[in-house]
Amino acid sequence: MAALRSHYAIFQGAKFLAENGHHLYFISTPNNMHRLPQIPDNLSSHLNFVQLPLPHAQGLPQGAESTAYFPIHQVPYLKQAQDMLQLALINFLKSSRSPSDIINGRRQKPEDFTVVPEWINFDFNIRFKLHEMMSHQEWMDSVSDLYCYRTVLKDCRAVIVRSCPEFEPEPCNVFSKLLQKPVLPVSLLPPSLRDYIVADVKWQVLKDGLDTKKEDQ
């Protein structure tokens, strides 16, 4: 069981780094991943699990992904299977997204904003129209709004958003992973009735009448 203990020790090390504000990808094979304990909710935006299926190597028992489950003379077969993970790992590193996608900004031209970003991993079809981005660019100062936005995101320690996970679970999760910073939803913050300036006399009369009613009326 030494292999499993070693795998668990690596997980504990990753968890410790995540608790101290670092952002990590924990890459392993499915069977080994399933044996790990579930991470706390407060670390879900800092520690991301990535499962890479282990290719089958001749001589390796089916489903075996750790030396804990076969004799030592079969270890070379496990190493062969692990070597075959090279392409899958390369593809993951090429396709993974980081804060540079927003902060450093691969989307520079107006046309870049007319398509859904690649890092959106859920059903989403909202995008800018080309004329909207062209109009925005025409009125842009020498220092662009996007540059200011990216500079603020880069230098801040956390981001507060006017939303909530219950209402927008996927965007909150993606935004946190993309920025690699804490994202703090503060709900939808509906305006208080006291903030309304009542200009309609009829509405004021109706409001006064409703204010006199009890909650169960």
PDB file of C-alpha atoms in Angstrom:
ATOM      1  CA  MET A   1       0.000   0.000   0.000  1.00  0.00           C
ATOM      2  CA  ALA A   2       3.063   2.242  -0.107  1.00  0.00           C
ATOM      3  CA  ALA A   3       2.065   3.579  -3.517  1.00  0.00           C
ATOM      4  CA  LEU A   4      -1.334   4.686  -2.265  1.00  0.00           C
ATOM      5  CA  ARG A   5       0.231   6.315   0.795  1.00  0.00           C
ATOM      6  CA  SER A   6       2.631   8.165  -1.496  1.00  0.00           C
ATOM      7  CA  HIS A   7      -0.251   9.320  -3.687  1.00  0.00           C
ATOM      8  CA  TYR A   8      -2.126  10.507  -0.602  1.00  0.00           C
ATOM      9  CA  ALA A   9       0.978  12.352   0.640  1.00  0.00           C
ATOM     10  CA  ILE A  10       1.212  14.226  -2.665  1.00  0.00           C
ATOM     11  CA  PHE A  11      -2.466  15.127  -2.357  1.00  0.00           C
ATOM     12  CA  GLN A  12      -1.900  16.434   1.170  1.00  0.00           C
ATOM     13  CA  GLY A  13       0.977  18.556  -0.122  1.00  0.00           C
ATOM     14  CA  ALA A  14      -1.243  19.984  -2.869  1.00  0.00           C
ATOM     15  CA  LYS A  15      -3.983  20.662  -0.336  1.00  0.00           C
ATOM     16  CA  PHE A  16      -1.507  22.495   1.917  1.00  0.00           C
ATOM     17  CA  LEU A  17      -0.418  24.732  -0.983  1.00  0.00           C
ATOM     18  CA  ALA A  18      -4.046  25.435  -1.892  1.00  0.00           C
ATOM     19  CA  GLU A  19      -4.800  26.413   1.701  1.00  0.00           C
ATOM     20  CA  ASN A  20      -2.009  28.980   1.436  1.00  0.00           C
ATOM     21  CA  GLY A  21      -3.488  30.642  -1.624  1.00  0.00           C
ATOM     22  CA  HIS A  22      -1.735  28.761  -4.431  1.00  0.00           C
ATOM     23  CA  HIS A  23      -3.646  27.420  -7.450  1.00  0.00           C
ATOM     24  CA  LEU A  24      -2.900  23.890  -8.569  1.00  0.00           C
ATOM     25  CA  TYR A  25      -3.917  21.160 -10.965  1.00  0.00           C
ATOM     26  CA  PHE A  26      -3.793  17.699  -9.382  1.00  0.00           C
ATOM     27  CA  ILE A  27      -3.279  15.307 -12.289  1.00  0.00           C
ATOM     28  CA  SER A  28      -3.747  11.578 -11.856  1.00  0.00           C
ATOM     29  CA  THR A  29      -5.538   8.533 -13.246  1.00  0.00           C
ATOM     30  CA  PRO A  30      -9.229   7.846 -12.475  1.00  0.00           C
ATOM     31  CA  ASN A  31      -8.854   4.908 -10.057  1.00  0.00           C
ATOM     32  CA  ASN A  32      -6.178   6.683  -8.047  1.00  0.00           C
ATOM     33  CA  MET A  33      -8.215   9.879  -8.059  1.00  0.00           C
ATOM     34  CA  HIS A  34     -11.343   8.160  -6.746  1.00  0.00           C
ATOM     35  CA  ARG A  35      -9.458   6.958  -3.670  1.00  0.00           C
ATOM     36  CA  LEU A  36      -8.591  10.471  -2.578  1.00  0.00           C
ATOM     37  CA  PRO A  37     -10.720  12.285   0.025  1.00  0.00           C
ATOM     38  CA  GLN A  38     -13.011  15.052  -1.143  1.00  0.00           C
ATOM     39  CA  ILE A  39     -11.528  18.514  -0.893  1.00  0.00           C
ATOM     40  CA  PRO A  40     -13.261  21.152   1.266  1.00  0.00           C
ATOM     41  CA  ASP A  41     -15.560  23.580  -0.544  1.00  0.00           C
ATOM     42  CA  ASN A  42     -13.344  26.536   0.320  1.00  0.00           C
ATOM     43  CA  LEU A  43     -10.485  25.001  -1.698  1.00  0.00           C
ATOM     44  CA  SER A  44     -12.498  24.045  -4.786  1.00  0.00           C
ATOM     45  CA  SER A  45     -11.412  27.157  -6.689  1.00  0.00           C
ATOM     46  CA  HIS A  46      -7.735  26.598  -5.863  1.00  0.00           C
ATOM     47  CA  LEU A  47      -7.274  22.849  -6.342  1.00  0.00           C
ATOM     48  CA  ASN A  48      -8.534  21.366  -9.600  1.00  0.00           C
ATOM     49  CA  PHE A  49      -8.589  17.618 -10.265  1.00  0.00           C
ATOM     50  CA  VAL A  50      -7.627  16.442 -13.749  1.00  0.00           C
ATOM     51  CA  GLN A  51      -8.179  12.773 -14.624  1.00  0.00           C
ATOM     52  CA  LEU A  52      -6.113  11.242 -17.423  1.00  0.00           C
ATOM     53  CA  PRO A  53      -7.141   7.641 -18.292  1.00  0.00           C
ATOM     54  CA  LEU A  54      -4.177   5.273 -18.043  1.00  0.00           C
ATOM     55  CA  PRO A  55      -3.420   3.593 -21.401  1.00  0.00           C
ATOM     56  CA  HIS A  56      -3.210  -0.190 -21.305  1.00  0.00           C
ATOM     57  CA  ALA A  57       0.244  -1.733 -21.517  1.00  0.00           C
ATOM     58  CA  GLN A  58       0.859  -5.375 -22.413  1.00  0.00           C
ATOM     59  CA  GLY A  59       1.300  -7.401 -19.217  1.00  0.00           C
ATOM     60  CA  LEU A  60      -0.400  -4.867 -16.938  1.00  0.00           C
ATOM     61  CA  PRO A  61      -3.522  -6.169 -15.133  1.00  0.00           C
ATOM     62  CA  GLN A  62      -6.719  -4.526 -16.344  1.00  0.00           C
ATOM     63  CA  GLY A  63      -7.677  -1.548 -14.196  1.00  0.00           C
ATOM     64  CA  ALA A  64      -4.388  -1.563 -12.277  1.00  0.00           C
ATOM     65  CA  GLU A  65      -3.078   1.985 -11.847  1.00  0.00           C
ATOM     66  CA  SER A  66      -0.913   1.580  -8.746  1.00  0.00           C
ATOM     67  CA  THR A  67       1.850  -0.766  -7.588  1.00  0.00           C
ATOM     68  CA  ALA A  68      -0.333  -1.592  -4.609  1.00  0.00           C
ATOM     69  CA  TYR A  69      -2.335  -4.040  -6.722  1.00  0.00           C
ATOM     70  CA  PHE A  70       0.239  -6.249  -8.443  1.00  0.00           C
ATOM     71  CA  PRO A  71       3.633  -7.848  -7.680  1.00  0.00           C
ATOM     72  CA  ILE A  72       6.843  -5.912  -8.118  1.00  0.00           C
ATOM     73  CA  HIS A  73       7.897  -7.766 -11.279  1.00  0.00           C
ATOM     74  CA  GLN A  74       4.975  -6.105 -13.107  1.00  0.00           C
ATOM     75  CA  VAL A  75       6.086  -2.568 -12.221  1.00  0.00           C
ATOM     76  CA  PRO A  76       7.829  -2.085 -15.611  1.00  0.00           C
ATOM     77  CA  TYR A  77       4.448  -2.511 -17.323  1.00  0.00           C
ATOM     78  CA  LEU A  78       3.006   0.289 -15.185  1.00  0.00           C
ATOM     79  CA  LYS A  79       5.899   2.528 -16.165  1.00  0.00           C
ATOM     80  CA  GLN A  80       5.223   1.780 -19.830  1.00  0.00           C
ATOM     81  CA  ALA A  81       1.580   2.744 -19.388  1.00  0.00           C
ATOM     82  CA  GLN A  82       2.550   5.939 -17.577  1.00  0.00           C
ATOM     83  CA  ASP A  83       4.946   6.844 -20.390  1.00  0.00           C
ATOM     84  CA  MET A  84       2.024   6.608 -22.799  1.00  0.00           C
ATOM     85  CA  LEU A  85       0.288   9.404 -20.852  1.00  0.00           C
ATOM     86  CA  GLN A  86       2.710  11.885 -22.420  1.00  0.00           C
ATOM     87  CA  LEU A  87       0.420  12.902 -25.296  1.00  0.00           C
ATOM     88  CA  ALA A  88      -2.645  13.292 -23.053  1.00  0.00           C
ATOM     89  CA  LEU A  89      -0.649  15.480 -20.670  1.00  0.00           C
ATOM     90  CA  ILE A  90       0.672  17.628 -23.516  1.00  0.00           C
ATOM     91  CA  ASN A  91      -2.858  18.104 -24.872  1.00  0.00           C
ATOM     92  CA  PHE A  92      -4.095  19.105 -21.425  1.00  0.00           C
ATOM     93  CA  LEU A  93      -1.340  21.676 -20.997  1.00  0.00           C
ATOM     94  CA  LYS A  94      -2.098  23.116 -24.434  1.00  0.00           C
ATOM     95  CA  SER A  95      -5.819  23.378 -23.815  1.00  0.00           C
ATOM     96  CA  SER A  96      -5.791  24.512 -20.168  1.00  0.00           C
ATOM     97  CA  ARG A  97      -6.699  28.134 -19.536  1.00  0.00           C
ATOM     98  CA  SER A  98      -5.156  30.533 -17.013  1.00  0.00           C
ATOM     99  CA  PRO A  99      -5.721  34.156 -15.928  1.00  0.00           C
ATOM    100  CA  SER A 100      -3.664  35.267 -18.937  1.00  0.00           C
ATOM    101  CA  ASP A 101      -6.780  34.674 -21.024  1.00  0.00           C
ATOM    102  CA  ILE A 102      -8.356  37.692 -19.357  1.00  0.00           C
ATOM    103  CA  ILE A 103      -5.446  39.608 -17.852  1.00  0.00           C
ATOM    104  CA  ASN A 104      -2.942  39.362 -20.697  1.00  0.00           C
ATOM    105  CA  GLY A 105      -5.746  39.302 -23.209  1.00  0.00           C
ATOM    106  CA  ARG A 106      -5.611  37.081 -26.259  1.00  0.00           C
ATOM    107  CA  ARG A 107      -8.827  38.779 -27.395  1.00  0.00           C
ATOM    108  CA  GLN A 108      -7.595  42.055 -28.842  1.00  0.00           C
ATOM    109  CA  LYS A 109      -9.538  42.730 -32.059  1.00  0.00           C
ATOM    110  CA  PRO A 110     -13.276  43.551 -32.117  1.00  0.00           C
ATOM    111  CA  GLU A 111     -13.881  40.317 -34.032  1.00  0.00           C
ATOM    112  CA  ASP A 112     -12.414  38.316 -31.134  1.00  0.00           C
ATOM    113  CA  PHE A 113     -15.353  39.329 -28.933  1.00  0.00           C
ATOM    114  CA  THR A 114     -18.052  38.133 -31.333  1.00  0.00           C
ATOM    115  CA  VAL A 115     -17.518  34.484 -30.376  1.00  0.00           C
ATOM    116  CA  VAL A 116     -17.940  32.684 -27.070  1.00  0.00           C
ATOM    117  CA  PRO A 117     -14.522  32.351 -25.320  1.00  0.00           C
ATOM    118  CA  GLU A 118     -12.960  28.881 -25.330  1.00  0.00           C
ATOM    119  CA  TRP A 119     -12.741  28.864 -21.535  1.00  0.00           C
ATOM    120  CA  ILE A 120     -16.549  28.890 -21.173  1.00  0.00           C
ATOM    121  CA  ASN A 121     -17.231  25.210 -20.415  1.00  0.00           C
ATOM    122  CA  PHE A 122     -21.013  25.352 -20.021  1.00  0.00           C
ATOM    123  CA  ASP A 123     -24.000  26.149 -22.223  1.00  0.00           C
ATOM    124  CA  PHE A 124     -23.599  29.833 -23.026  1.00  0.00           C
ATOM    125  CA  ASN A 125     -24.424  31.792 -26.169  1.00  0.00           C
ATOM    126  CA  ILE A 126     -24.102  35.442 -25.132  1.00  0.00           C
ATOM    127  CA  ARG A 127     -21.571  37.365 -27.193  1.00  0.00           C
ATOM    128  CA  PHE A 128     -20.978  40.864 -28.523  1.00  0.00           C
ATOM    129  CA  LYS A 129     -22.180  41.941 -31.940  1.00  0.00           C
ATOM    130  CA  LEU A 130     -19.454  43.306 -34.182  1.00  0.00           C
ATOM    131  CA  HIS A 131     -21.026  46.768 -34.465  1.00  0.00           C
ATOM    132  CA  GLU A 132     -21.133  46.989 -30.650  1.00  0.00           C
ATOM    133  CA  MET A 133     -17.403  46.340 -30.343  1.00  0.00           C
ATOM    134  CA  MET A 134     -16.596  48.648 -33.276  1.00  0.00           C
ATOM    135  CA  SER A 135     -18.602  51.455 -31.676  1.00  0.00           C
ATOM    136  CA  HIS A 136     -16.909  50.853 -28.337  1.00  0.00           C
ATOM    137  CA  GLN A 137     -13.470  50.983 -29.960  1.00  0.00           C
ATOM    138  CA  GLU A 138     -14.254  54.291 -31.669  1.00  0.00           C
ATOM    139  CA  TRP A 139     -14.823  55.986 -28.305  1.00  0.00           C
ATOM    140  CA  MET A 140     -11.925  54.312 -26.534  1.00  0.00           C
ATOM    141  CA  ASP A 141      -9.264  56.492 -24.903  1.00  0.00           C
ATOM    142  CA  SER A 142      -5.529  56.107 -25.441  1.00  0.00           C
ATOM    143  CA  VAL A 143      -5.585  53.725 -22.477  1.00  0.00           C
ATOM    144  CA  SER A 144      -8.258  51.196 -23.310  1.00  0.00           C
ATOM    145  CA  ASP A 145     -10.991  50.115 -20.928  1.00  0.00           C
ATOM    146  CA  LEU A 146      -9.840  46.527 -21.336  1.00  0.00           C
ATOM    147  CA  TYR A 147      -6.320  47.450 -20.279  1.00  0.00           C
ATOM    148  CA  CYS A 148      -7.656  49.170 -17.154  1.00  0.00           C
ATOM    149  CA  TYR A 149      -9.891  46.201 -16.405  1.00  0.00           C
ATOM    150  CA  ARG A 150      -7.042  43.714 -16.775  1.00  0.00           C
ATOM    151  CA  THR A 151      -4.704  45.838 -14.664  1.00  0.00           C
ATOM    152  CA  VAL A 152      -7.238  45.971 -11.836  1.00  0.00           C
ATOM    153  CA  LEU A 153      -7.785  42.195 -12.009  1.00  0.00           C
ATOM    154  CA  LYS A 154      -4.058  41.545 -12.000  1.00  0.00           C
ATOM    155  CA  ASP A 155      -3.337  43.678  -8.949  1.00  0.00           C
ATOM    156  CA  CYS A 156      -6.353  42.885  -6.793  1.00  0.00           C
ATOM    157  CA  ARG A 157      -6.382  40.114  -4.198  1.00  0.00           C
ATOM    158  CA  ALA A 158     -10.056  39.209  -4.577  1.00  0.00           C
ATOM    159  CA  VAL A 159     -13.017  40.045  -6.786  1.00  0.00           C
ATOM    160  CA  ILE A 160     -16.533  40.900  -5.596  1.00  0.00           C
ATOM    161  CA  VAL A 161     -19.355  40.128  -8.019  1.00  0.00           C
ATOM    162  CA  ARG A 162     -23.021  41.098  -7.885  1.00  0.00           C
ATOM    163  CA  SER A 163     -24.309  37.561  -8.196  1.00  0.00           C
ATOM    164  CA  CYS A 164     -24.758  34.363  -6.217  1.00  0.00           C
ATOM    165  CA  PRO A 165     -23.801  30.698  -6.809  1.00  0.00           C
ATOM    166  CA  GLU A 166     -27.425  29.612  -6.537  1.00  0.00           C
ATOM    167  CA  PHE A 167     -28.358  31.874  -9.456  1.00  0.00           C
ATOM    168  CA  GLU A 168     -25.221  31.576 -11.594  1.00  0.00           C
ATOM    169  CA  PRO A 169     -23.238  28.516 -10.407  1.00  0.00           C
ATOM    170  CA  GLU A 170     -21.272  27.901 -13.606  1.00  0.00           C
ATOM    171  CA  PRO A 171     -20.130  31.504 -14.230  1.00  0.00           C
ATOM    172  CA  CYS A 172     -19.041  31.937 -10.598  1.00  0.00           C
ATOM    173  CA  ASN A 173     -16.995  28.734 -10.755  1.00  0.00           C
ATOM    174  CA  VAL A 174     -15.399  29.511 -14.130  1.00  0.00           C
ATOM    175  CA  PHE A 175     -14.611  33.107 -13.162  1.00  0.00           C
ATOM    176  CA  SER A 176     -12.824  31.988 -10.009  1.00  0.00           C
ATOM    177  CA  LYS A 177     -10.747  29.376 -11.852  1.00  0.00           C
ATOM    178  CA  LEU A 178      -9.946  31.779 -14.655  1.00  0.00           C
ATOM    179  CA  LEU A 179      -8.733  34.567 -12.381  1.00  0.00           C
ATOM    180  CA  GLN A 180      -7.110  32.219  -9.860  1.00  0.00           C
ATOM    181  CA  LYS A 181      -8.271  34.625  -7.180  1.00  0.00           C
ATOM    182  CA  PRO A 182     -11.083  34.432  -4.636  1.00  0.00           C
ATOM    183  CA  VAL A 183     -14.400  35.482  -6.181  1.00  0.00           C
ATOM    184  CA  LEU A 184     -16.859  36.700  -3.543  1.00  0.00           C
ATOM    185  CA  PRO A 185     -20.523  36.696  -4.625  1.00  0.00           C
ATOM    186  CA  VAL A 186     -22.529  39.269  -2.671  1.00  0.00           C
ATOM    187  CA  SER A 187     -25.961  38.185  -4.001  1.00  0.00           C
ATOM    188  CA  LEU A 188     -28.064  40.271  -6.379  1.00  0.00           C
ATOM    189  CA  LEU A 189     -28.388  43.213  -3.938  1.00  0.00           C
ATOM    190  CA  PRO A 190     -31.871  44.448  -4.906  1.00  0.00           C
ATOM    191  CA  PRO A 191     -32.284  48.191  -4.328  1.00  0.00           C
ATOM    192  CA  SER A 192     -34.024  49.287  -1.166  1.00  0.00           C
ATOM    193  CA  LEU A 193     -37.448  50.913  -1.451  1.00  0.00           C
ATOM    194  CA  ARG A 194     -35.973  53.878   0.398  1.00  0.00           C
ATOM    195  CA  ASP A 195     -33.684  54.507  -2.559  1.00  0.00           C
ATOM    196  CA  TYR A 196     -36.566  54.983  -4.968  1.00  0.00           C
ATOM    197  CA  ILE A 197     -37.529  58.500  -5.897  1.00  0.00           C
ATOM    198  CA  VAL A 198     -41.273  58.322  -6.336  1.00  0.00           C
ATOM    199  CA  ALA A 199     -42.336  60.679  -9.112  1.00  0.00           C
ATOM    200  CA  ASP A 200     -45.684  59.081  -9.873  1.00  0.00           C
ATOM    201  CA  VAL A 201     -48.432  60.312  -7.515  1.00  0.00           C
ATOM    202  CA  LYS A 202     -50.620  57.295  -8.267  1.00  0.00           C
ATOM    203  CA  TRP A 203     -47.798  54.937  -7.314  1.00  0.00           C
ATOM    204  CA  GLN A 204     -47.241  56.852  -4.081  1.00  0.00           C
ATOM    205  CA  VAL A 205     -50.914  56.465  -3.144  1.00  0.00           C
ATOM    206  CA  LEU A 206     -50.756  52.739  -3.936  1.00  0.00           C
ATOM    207  CA  LYS A 207     -47.544  52.322  -1.968  1.00  0.00           C
ATOM    208  CA  ASP A 208     -48.984  54.141   1.061  1.00  0.00           C
ATOM    209  CA  GLY A 209     -52.026  51.863   0.936  1.00  0.00           C
ATOM    210  CA  LEU A 210     -49.886  48.714   0.786  1.00  0.00           C
ATOM    211  CA  ASP A 211     -47.710  49.922   3.667  1.00  0.00           C
ATOM    212  CA  THR A 212     -50.752  49.993   5.927  1.00  0.00           C
ATOM    213  CA  LYS A 213     -51.515  46.321   5.295  1.00  0.00           C
ATOM    214  CA  LYS A 214     -50.294  43.531   7.555  1.00  0.00           C
ATOM    215  CA  GLU A 215     -48.133  40.764   6.132  1.00  0.00           C
ATOM    216  CA  ASP A 216     -50.959  38.188   6.099  1.00  0.00           C
ATOM    217  CA  GLN A 217     -53.516  40.496   4.450  1.00  0.00           C
TER     218      GLN A 217
END
